[in-house]
PDB file of C-alpha atoms and ligand atoms in Angstrom:
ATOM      1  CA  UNK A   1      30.956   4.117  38.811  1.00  0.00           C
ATOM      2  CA  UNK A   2      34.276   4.461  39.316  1.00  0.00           C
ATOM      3  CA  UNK A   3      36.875   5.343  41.835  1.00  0.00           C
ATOM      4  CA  UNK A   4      36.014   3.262  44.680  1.00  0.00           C
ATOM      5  CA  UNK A   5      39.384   1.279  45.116  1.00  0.00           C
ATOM      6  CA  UNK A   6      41.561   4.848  45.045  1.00  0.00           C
ATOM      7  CA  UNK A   7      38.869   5.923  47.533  1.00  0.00           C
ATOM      8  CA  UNK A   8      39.409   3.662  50.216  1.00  0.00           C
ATOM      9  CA  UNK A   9      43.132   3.555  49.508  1.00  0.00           C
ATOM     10  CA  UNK A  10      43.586   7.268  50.334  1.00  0.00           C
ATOM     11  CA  UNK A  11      42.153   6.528  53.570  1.00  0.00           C
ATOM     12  CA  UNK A  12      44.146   3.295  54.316  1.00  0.00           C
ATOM     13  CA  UNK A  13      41.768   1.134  53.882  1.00  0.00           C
ATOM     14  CA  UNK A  14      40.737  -1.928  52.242  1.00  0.00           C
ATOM     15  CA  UNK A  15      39.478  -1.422  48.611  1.00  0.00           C
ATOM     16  CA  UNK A  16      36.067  -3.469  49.335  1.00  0.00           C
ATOM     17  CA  UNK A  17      35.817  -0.840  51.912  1.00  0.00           C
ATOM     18  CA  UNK A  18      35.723   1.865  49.202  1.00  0.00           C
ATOM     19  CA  UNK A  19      32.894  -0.185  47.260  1.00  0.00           C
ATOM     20  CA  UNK A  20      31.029  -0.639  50.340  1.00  0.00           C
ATOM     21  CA  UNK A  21      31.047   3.599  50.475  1.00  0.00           C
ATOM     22  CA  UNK A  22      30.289   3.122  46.576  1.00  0.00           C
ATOM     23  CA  UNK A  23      26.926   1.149  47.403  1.00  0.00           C
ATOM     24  CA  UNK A  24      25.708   4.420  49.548  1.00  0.00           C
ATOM     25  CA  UNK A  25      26.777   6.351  46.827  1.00  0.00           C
ATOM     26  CA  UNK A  26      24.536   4.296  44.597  1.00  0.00           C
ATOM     27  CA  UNK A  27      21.528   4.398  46.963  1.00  0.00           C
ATOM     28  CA  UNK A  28      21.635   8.018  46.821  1.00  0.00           C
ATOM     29  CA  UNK A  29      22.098   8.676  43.092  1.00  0.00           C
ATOM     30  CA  UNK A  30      18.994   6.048  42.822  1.00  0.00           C
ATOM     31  CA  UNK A  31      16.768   8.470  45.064  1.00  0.00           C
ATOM     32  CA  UNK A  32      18.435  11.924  43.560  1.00  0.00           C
ATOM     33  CA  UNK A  33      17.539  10.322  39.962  1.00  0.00           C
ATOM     34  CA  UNK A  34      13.730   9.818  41.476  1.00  0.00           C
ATOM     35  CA  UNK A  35      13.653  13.014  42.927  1.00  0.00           C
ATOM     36  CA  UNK A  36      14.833  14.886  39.814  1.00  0.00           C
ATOM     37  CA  UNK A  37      12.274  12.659  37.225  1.00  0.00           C
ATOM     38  CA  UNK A  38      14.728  10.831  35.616  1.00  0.00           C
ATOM     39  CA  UNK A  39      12.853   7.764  34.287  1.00  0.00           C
ATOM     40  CA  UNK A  40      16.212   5.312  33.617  1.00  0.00           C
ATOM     41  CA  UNK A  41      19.171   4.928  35.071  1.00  0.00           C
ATOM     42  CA  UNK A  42      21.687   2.224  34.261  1.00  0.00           C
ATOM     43  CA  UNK A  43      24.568   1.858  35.857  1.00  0.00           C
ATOM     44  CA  UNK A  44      27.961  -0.404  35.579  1.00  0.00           C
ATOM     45  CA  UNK A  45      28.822  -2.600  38.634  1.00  0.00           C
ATOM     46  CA  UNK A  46      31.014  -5.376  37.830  1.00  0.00           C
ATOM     47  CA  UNK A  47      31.754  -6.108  34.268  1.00  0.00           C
ATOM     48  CA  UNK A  48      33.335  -9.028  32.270  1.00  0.00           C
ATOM     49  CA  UNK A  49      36.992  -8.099  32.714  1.00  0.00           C
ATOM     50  CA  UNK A  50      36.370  -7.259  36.632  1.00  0.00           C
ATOM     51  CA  UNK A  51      36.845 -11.375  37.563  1.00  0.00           C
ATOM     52  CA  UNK A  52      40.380 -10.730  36.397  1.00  0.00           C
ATOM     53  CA  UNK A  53      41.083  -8.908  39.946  1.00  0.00           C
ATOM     54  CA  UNK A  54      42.406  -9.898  43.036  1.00  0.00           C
ATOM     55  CA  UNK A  55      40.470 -12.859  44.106  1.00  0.00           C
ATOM     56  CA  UNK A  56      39.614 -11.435  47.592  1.00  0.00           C
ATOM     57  CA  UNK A  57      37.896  -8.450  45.677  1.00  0.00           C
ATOM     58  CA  UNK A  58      35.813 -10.427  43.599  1.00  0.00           C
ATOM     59  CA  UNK A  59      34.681 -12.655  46.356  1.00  0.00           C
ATOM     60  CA  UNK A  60      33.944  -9.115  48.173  1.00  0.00           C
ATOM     61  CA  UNK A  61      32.010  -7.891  45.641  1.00  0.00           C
ATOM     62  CA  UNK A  62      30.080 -10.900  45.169  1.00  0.00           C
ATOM     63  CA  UNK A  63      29.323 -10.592  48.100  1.00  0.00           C
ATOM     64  CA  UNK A  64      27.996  -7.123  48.678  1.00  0.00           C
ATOM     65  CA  UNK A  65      26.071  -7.644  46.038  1.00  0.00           C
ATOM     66  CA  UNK A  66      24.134 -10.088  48.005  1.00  0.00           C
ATOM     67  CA  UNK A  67      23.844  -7.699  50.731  1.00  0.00           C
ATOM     68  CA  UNK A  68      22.765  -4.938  49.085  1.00  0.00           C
ATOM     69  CA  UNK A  69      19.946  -7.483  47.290  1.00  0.00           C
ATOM     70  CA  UNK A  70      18.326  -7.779  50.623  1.00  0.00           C
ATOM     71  CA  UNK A  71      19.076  -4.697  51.960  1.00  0.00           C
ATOM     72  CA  UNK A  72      17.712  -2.197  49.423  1.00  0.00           C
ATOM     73  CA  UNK A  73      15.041  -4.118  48.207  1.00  0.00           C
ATOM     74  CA  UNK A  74      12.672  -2.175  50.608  1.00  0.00           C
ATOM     75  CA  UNK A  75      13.696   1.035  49.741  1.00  0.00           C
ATOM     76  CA  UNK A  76      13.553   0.379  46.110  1.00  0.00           C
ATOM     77  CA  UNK A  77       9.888  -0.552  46.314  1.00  0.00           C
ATOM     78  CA  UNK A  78       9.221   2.161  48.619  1.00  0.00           C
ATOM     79  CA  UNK A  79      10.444   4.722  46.191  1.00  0.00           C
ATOM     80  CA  UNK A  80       8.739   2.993  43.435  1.00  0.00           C
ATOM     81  CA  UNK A  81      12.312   1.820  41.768  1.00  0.00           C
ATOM     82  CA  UNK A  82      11.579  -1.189  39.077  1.00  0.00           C
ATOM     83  CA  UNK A  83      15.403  -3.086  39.447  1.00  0.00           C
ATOM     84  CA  UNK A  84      16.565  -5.135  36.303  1.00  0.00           C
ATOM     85  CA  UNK A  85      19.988  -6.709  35.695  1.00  0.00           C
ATOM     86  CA  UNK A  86      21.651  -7.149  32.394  1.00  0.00           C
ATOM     87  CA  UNK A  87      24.566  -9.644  32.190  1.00  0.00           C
ATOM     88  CA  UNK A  88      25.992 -12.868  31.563  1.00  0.00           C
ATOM     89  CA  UNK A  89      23.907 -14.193  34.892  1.00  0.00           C
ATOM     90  CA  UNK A  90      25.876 -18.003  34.126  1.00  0.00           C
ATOM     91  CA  UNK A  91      29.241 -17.463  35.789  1.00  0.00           C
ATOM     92  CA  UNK A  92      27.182 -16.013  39.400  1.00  0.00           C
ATOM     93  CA  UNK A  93      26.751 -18.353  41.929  1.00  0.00           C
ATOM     94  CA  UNK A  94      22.775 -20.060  42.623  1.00  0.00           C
ATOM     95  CA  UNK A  95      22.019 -18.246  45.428  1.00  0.00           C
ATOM     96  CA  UNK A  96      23.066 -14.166  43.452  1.00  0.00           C
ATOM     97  CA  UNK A  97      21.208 -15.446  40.731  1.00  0.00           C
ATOM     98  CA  UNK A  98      18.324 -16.487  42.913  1.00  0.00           C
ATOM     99  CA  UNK A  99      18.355 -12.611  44.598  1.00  0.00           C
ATOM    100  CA  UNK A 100      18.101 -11.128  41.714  1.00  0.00           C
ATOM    101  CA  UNK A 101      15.308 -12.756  39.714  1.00  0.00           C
ATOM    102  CA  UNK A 102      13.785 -12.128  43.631  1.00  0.00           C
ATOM    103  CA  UNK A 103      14.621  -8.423  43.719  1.00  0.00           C
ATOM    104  CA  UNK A 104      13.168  -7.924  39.986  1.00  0.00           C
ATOM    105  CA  UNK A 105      10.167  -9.712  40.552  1.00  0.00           C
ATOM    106  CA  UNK A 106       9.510  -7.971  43.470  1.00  0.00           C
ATOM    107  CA  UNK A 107       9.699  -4.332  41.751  1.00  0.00           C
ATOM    108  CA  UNK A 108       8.145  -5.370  38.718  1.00  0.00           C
ATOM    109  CA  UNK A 109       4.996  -3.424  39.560  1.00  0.00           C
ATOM    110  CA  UNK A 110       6.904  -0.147  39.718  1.00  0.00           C
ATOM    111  CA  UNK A 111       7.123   2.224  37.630  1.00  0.00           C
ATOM    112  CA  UNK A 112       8.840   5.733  38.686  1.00  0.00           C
ATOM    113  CA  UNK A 113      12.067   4.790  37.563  1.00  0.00           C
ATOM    114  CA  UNK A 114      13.665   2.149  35.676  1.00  0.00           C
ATOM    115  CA  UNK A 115      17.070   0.943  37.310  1.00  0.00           C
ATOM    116  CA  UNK A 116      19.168  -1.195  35.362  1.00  0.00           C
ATOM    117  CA  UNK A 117      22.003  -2.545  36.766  1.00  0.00           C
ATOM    118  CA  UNK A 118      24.626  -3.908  34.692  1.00  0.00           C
ATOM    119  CA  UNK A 119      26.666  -6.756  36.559  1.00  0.00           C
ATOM    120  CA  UNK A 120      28.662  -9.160  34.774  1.00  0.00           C
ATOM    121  CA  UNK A 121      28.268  -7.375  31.516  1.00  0.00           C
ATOM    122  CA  UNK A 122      30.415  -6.186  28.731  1.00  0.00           C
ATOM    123  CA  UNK A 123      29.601  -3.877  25.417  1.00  0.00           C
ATOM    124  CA  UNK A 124      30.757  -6.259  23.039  1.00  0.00           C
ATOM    125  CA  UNK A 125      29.275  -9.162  25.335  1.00  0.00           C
ATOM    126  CA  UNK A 126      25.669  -7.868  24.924  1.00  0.00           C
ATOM    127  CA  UNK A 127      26.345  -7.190  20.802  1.00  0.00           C
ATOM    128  CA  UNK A 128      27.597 -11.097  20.245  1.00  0.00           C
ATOM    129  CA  UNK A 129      24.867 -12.483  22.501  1.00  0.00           C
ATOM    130  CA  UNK A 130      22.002 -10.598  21.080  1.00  0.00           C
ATOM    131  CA  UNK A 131      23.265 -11.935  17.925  1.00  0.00           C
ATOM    132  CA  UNK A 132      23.927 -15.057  18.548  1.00  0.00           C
ATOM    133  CA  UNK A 133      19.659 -15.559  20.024  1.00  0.00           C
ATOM    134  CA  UNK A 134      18.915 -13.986  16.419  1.00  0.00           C
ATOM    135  CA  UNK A 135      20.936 -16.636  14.573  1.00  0.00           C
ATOM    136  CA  UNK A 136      19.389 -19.509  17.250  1.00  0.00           C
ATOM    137  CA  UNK A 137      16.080 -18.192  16.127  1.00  0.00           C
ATOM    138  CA  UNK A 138      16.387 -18.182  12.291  1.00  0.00           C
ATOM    139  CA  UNK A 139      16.081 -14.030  12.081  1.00  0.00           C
ATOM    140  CA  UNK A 140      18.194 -11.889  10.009  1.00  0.00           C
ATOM    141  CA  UNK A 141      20.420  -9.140  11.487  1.00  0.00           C
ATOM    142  CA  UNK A 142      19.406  -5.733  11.255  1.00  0.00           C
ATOM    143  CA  UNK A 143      19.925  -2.793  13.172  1.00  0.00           C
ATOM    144  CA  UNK A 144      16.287  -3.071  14.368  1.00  0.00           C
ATOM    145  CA  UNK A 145      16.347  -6.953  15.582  1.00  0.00           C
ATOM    146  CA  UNK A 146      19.951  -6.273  17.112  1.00  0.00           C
ATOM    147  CA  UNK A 147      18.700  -3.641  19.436  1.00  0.00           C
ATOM    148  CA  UNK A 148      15.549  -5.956  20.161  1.00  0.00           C
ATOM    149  CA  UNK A 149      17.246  -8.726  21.437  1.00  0.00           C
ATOM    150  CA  UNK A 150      20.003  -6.325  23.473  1.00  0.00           C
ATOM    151  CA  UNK A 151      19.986  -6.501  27.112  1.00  0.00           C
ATOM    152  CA  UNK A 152      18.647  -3.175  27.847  1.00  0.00           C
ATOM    153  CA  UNK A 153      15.822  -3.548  24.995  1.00  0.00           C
ATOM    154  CA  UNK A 154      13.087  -2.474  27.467  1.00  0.00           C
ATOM    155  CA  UNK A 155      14.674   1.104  27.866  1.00  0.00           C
ATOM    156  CA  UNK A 156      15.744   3.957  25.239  1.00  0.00           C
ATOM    157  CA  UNK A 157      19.380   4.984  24.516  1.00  0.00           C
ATOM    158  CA  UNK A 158      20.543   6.862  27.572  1.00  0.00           C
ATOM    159  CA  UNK A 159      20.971  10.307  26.953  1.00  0.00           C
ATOM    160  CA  UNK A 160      23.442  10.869  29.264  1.00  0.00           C
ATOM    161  CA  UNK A 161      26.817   8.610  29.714  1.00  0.00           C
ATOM    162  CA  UNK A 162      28.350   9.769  32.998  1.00  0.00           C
ATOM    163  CA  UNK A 163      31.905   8.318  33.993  1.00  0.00           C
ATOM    164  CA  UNK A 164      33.653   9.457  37.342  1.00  0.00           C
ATOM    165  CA  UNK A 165      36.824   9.048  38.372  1.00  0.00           C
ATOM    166  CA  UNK A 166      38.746  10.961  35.870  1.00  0.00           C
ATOM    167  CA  UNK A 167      39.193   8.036  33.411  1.00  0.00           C
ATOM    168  CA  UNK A 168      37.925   9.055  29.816  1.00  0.00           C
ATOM    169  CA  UNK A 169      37.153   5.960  28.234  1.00  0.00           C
ATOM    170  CA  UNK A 170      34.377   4.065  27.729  1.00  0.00           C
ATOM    171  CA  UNK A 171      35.592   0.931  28.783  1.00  0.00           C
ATOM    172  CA  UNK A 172      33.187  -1.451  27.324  1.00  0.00           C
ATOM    173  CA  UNK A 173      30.408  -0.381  28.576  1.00  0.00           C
ATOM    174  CA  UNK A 174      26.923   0.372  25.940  1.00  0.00           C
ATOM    175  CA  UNK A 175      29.145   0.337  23.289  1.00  0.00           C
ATOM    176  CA  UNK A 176      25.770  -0.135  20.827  1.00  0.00           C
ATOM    177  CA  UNK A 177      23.383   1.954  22.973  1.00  0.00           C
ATOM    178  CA  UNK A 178      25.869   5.127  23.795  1.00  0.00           C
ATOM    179  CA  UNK A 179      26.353   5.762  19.888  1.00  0.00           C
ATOM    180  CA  UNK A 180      24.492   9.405  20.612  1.00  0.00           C
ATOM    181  CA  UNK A 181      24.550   9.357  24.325  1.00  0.00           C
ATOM    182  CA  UNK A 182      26.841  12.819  25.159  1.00  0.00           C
ATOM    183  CA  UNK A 183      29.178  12.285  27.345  1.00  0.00           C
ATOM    184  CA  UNK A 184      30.394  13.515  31.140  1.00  0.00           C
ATOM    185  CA  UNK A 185      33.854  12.952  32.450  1.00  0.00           C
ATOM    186  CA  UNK A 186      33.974  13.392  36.682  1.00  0.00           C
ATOM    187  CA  UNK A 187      36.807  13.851  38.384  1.00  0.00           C
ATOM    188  CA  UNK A 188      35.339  13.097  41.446  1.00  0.00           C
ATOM    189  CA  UNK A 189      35.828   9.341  42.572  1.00  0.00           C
ATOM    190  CA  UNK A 190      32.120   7.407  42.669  1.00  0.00           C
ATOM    191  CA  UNK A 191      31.737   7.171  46.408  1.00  0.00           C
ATOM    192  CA  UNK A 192      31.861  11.191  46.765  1.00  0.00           C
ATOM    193  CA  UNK A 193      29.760  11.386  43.303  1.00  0.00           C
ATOM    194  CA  UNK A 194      26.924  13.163  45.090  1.00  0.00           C
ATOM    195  CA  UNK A 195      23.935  14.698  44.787  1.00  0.00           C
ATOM    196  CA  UNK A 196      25.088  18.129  43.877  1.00  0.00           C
ATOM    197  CA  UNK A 197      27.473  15.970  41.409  1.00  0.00           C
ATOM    198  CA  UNK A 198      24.743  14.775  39.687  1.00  0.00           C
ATOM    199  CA  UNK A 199      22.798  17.887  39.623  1.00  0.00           C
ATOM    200  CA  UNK A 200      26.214  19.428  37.277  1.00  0.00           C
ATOM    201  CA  UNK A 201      26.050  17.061  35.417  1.00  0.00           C
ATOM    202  CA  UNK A 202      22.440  16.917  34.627  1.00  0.00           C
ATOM    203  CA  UNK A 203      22.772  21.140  34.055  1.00  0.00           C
ATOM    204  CA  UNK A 204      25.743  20.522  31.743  1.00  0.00           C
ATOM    205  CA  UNK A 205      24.030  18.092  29.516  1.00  0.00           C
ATOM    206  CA  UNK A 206      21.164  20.677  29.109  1.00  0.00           C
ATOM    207  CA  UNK A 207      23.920  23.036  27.582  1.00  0.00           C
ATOM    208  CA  UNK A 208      24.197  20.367  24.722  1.00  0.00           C
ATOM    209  CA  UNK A 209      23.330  20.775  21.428  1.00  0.00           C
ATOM    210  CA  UNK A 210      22.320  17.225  20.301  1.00  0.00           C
ATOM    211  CA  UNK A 211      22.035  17.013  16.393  1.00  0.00           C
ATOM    212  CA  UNK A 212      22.301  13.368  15.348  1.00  0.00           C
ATOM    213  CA  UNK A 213      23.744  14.089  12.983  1.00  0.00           C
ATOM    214  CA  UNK A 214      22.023  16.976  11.171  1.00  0.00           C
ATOM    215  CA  UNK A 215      22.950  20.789  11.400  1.00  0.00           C
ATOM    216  CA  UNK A 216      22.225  23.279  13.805  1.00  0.00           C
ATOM    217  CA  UNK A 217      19.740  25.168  11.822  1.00  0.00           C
ATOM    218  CA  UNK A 218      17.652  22.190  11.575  1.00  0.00           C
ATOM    219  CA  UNK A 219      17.566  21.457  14.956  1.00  0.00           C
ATOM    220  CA  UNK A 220      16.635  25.161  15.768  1.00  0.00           C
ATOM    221  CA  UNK A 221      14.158  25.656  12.855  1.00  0.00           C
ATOM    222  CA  UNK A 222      11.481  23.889  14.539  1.00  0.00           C
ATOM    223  CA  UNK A 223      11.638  25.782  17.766  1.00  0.00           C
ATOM    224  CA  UNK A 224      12.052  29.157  15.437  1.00  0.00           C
ATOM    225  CA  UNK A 225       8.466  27.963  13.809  1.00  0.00           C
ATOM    226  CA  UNK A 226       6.734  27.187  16.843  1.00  0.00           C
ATOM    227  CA  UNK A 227       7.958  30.734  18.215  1.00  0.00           C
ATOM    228  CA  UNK A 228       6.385  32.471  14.896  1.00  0.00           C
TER     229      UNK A 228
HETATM  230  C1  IPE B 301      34.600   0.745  41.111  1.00  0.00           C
HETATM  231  O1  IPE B 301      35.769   1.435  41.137  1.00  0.00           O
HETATM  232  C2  IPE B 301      34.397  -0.125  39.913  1.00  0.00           C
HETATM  233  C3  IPE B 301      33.963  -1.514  40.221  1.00  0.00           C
HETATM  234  C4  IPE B 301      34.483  -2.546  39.585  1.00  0.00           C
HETATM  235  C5  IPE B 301      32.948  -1.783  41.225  1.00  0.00           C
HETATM  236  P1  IPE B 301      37.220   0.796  41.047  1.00  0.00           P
HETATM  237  O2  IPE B 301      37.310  -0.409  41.920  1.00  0.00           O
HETATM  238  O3  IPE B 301      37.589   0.583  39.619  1.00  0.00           O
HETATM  239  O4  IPE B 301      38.101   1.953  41.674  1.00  0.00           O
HETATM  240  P2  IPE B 301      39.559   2.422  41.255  1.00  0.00           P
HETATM  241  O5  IPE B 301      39.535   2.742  39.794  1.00  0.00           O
HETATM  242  O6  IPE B 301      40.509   1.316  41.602  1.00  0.00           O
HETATM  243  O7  IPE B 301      39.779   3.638  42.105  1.00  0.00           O
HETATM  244 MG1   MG B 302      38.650   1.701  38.227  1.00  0.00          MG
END
């Protein structure tokens, strides 16, 4: 999700002001994603190299997170939304961390869609900690036990890696989970990233041709059988 600072700075504003608009954003895409049957959505919200801004943007961020804890909890268990967070949860303060073992135990009954939000969390943080728990444990390292013990081990590689903003880079975000994801670049900044945004991008990836890594005549052999 990103954008938000250039957002509010084209309108003279503060830049928390622009992730404040990014949290509506959010809200929406959450309900759109619902709506349309997607059954996971993760998304990136602060990560590891994000404390390294301005300290008044941090401390802003902090604390809309808090806000938004309390605030969209309803909604999300309205819309049967199940929340989980994935990051390093050791650097937030007691009472974040509190909010959101709170707002995941409190959607842990639902099951429409799976909403992961990343916070605090870094590609190459998630590789060396998942790891590191295998070594603590005793277990060899395999492909298999490293995706196991990865934070978003409860949900499939996402299909679709969406970045707005016009940036294309993946900026250390599921560096182990996106190997096959296909990838979207936006232009549009994330607080204007709406519905009909979504819906583009969800057409375009359906244009895709996903092989992993075999041909295109094996991929369309199967659907050439079942035709037959
Ligand atoms: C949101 O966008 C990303 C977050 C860290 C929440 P940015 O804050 O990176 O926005 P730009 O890139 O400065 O416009
Ligand atoms: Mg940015």
């Amino acid at each position: 999700m990103d954008g938000n600072g250039r957002w509010a700075t084209r309108r003279y504003l503060p830049r928390v002001a622009g992730h404040k608009k990014g949290v509506d954003a959010l809200r929406h895409c959450v309900r759109h994603c619902g709506e349309r049957g997607v059954k996971v959505l993760t998304v990136f919200a602060f990560s590891s190299e994000n404390w390294n801004r301005p300290p008044e943007e941090v401390s802003g961020l902090m604390e809309l997170l808090a806000v938004a804890l309390t605030r969209e909890v309803p909604h999300l268990k309205a819309e049967g939304v199940r929340i989980h967070f994935v990051g390093d949860r050791s650097a937030l303060s007691e009472k974040v961390r509190a909010g959101l073992l709170q707002a995941e135990a409190a959607t842990a009954g639902n099951t429409r869609l799976v909403f992961n939000v990343c916070f605090n969390y870094g590609g190459r943080w998630d590789i060396a900690q998942a790891a590191a728990r295998l070594v603590e444990r005793g277990e060899p390292i395999t492909e298999q036990s490293l995706d196991a013990a990865m934070g978003l081990a409860h949900v499939r590689d996402p299909d679709l890696l969406i970045r707005t903003g016009g940036e294309q880079r993946i900026s250390n975000f599921l560096l182990w989970q996106a190997a096959y994801s296909e990838l979207y670049f936006s232009d549009k900044l994330w607080p204007d990233f709406d519905e009909a945004a979504l819906d583009e991008a969800i057409a375009d990836y359906a244009r895709r041709e996903r092989r992993f890594g075999r041909t295109s005549q094996q991929i369309q052999e199967p659907v050439a059988k079942k035709a037959a």
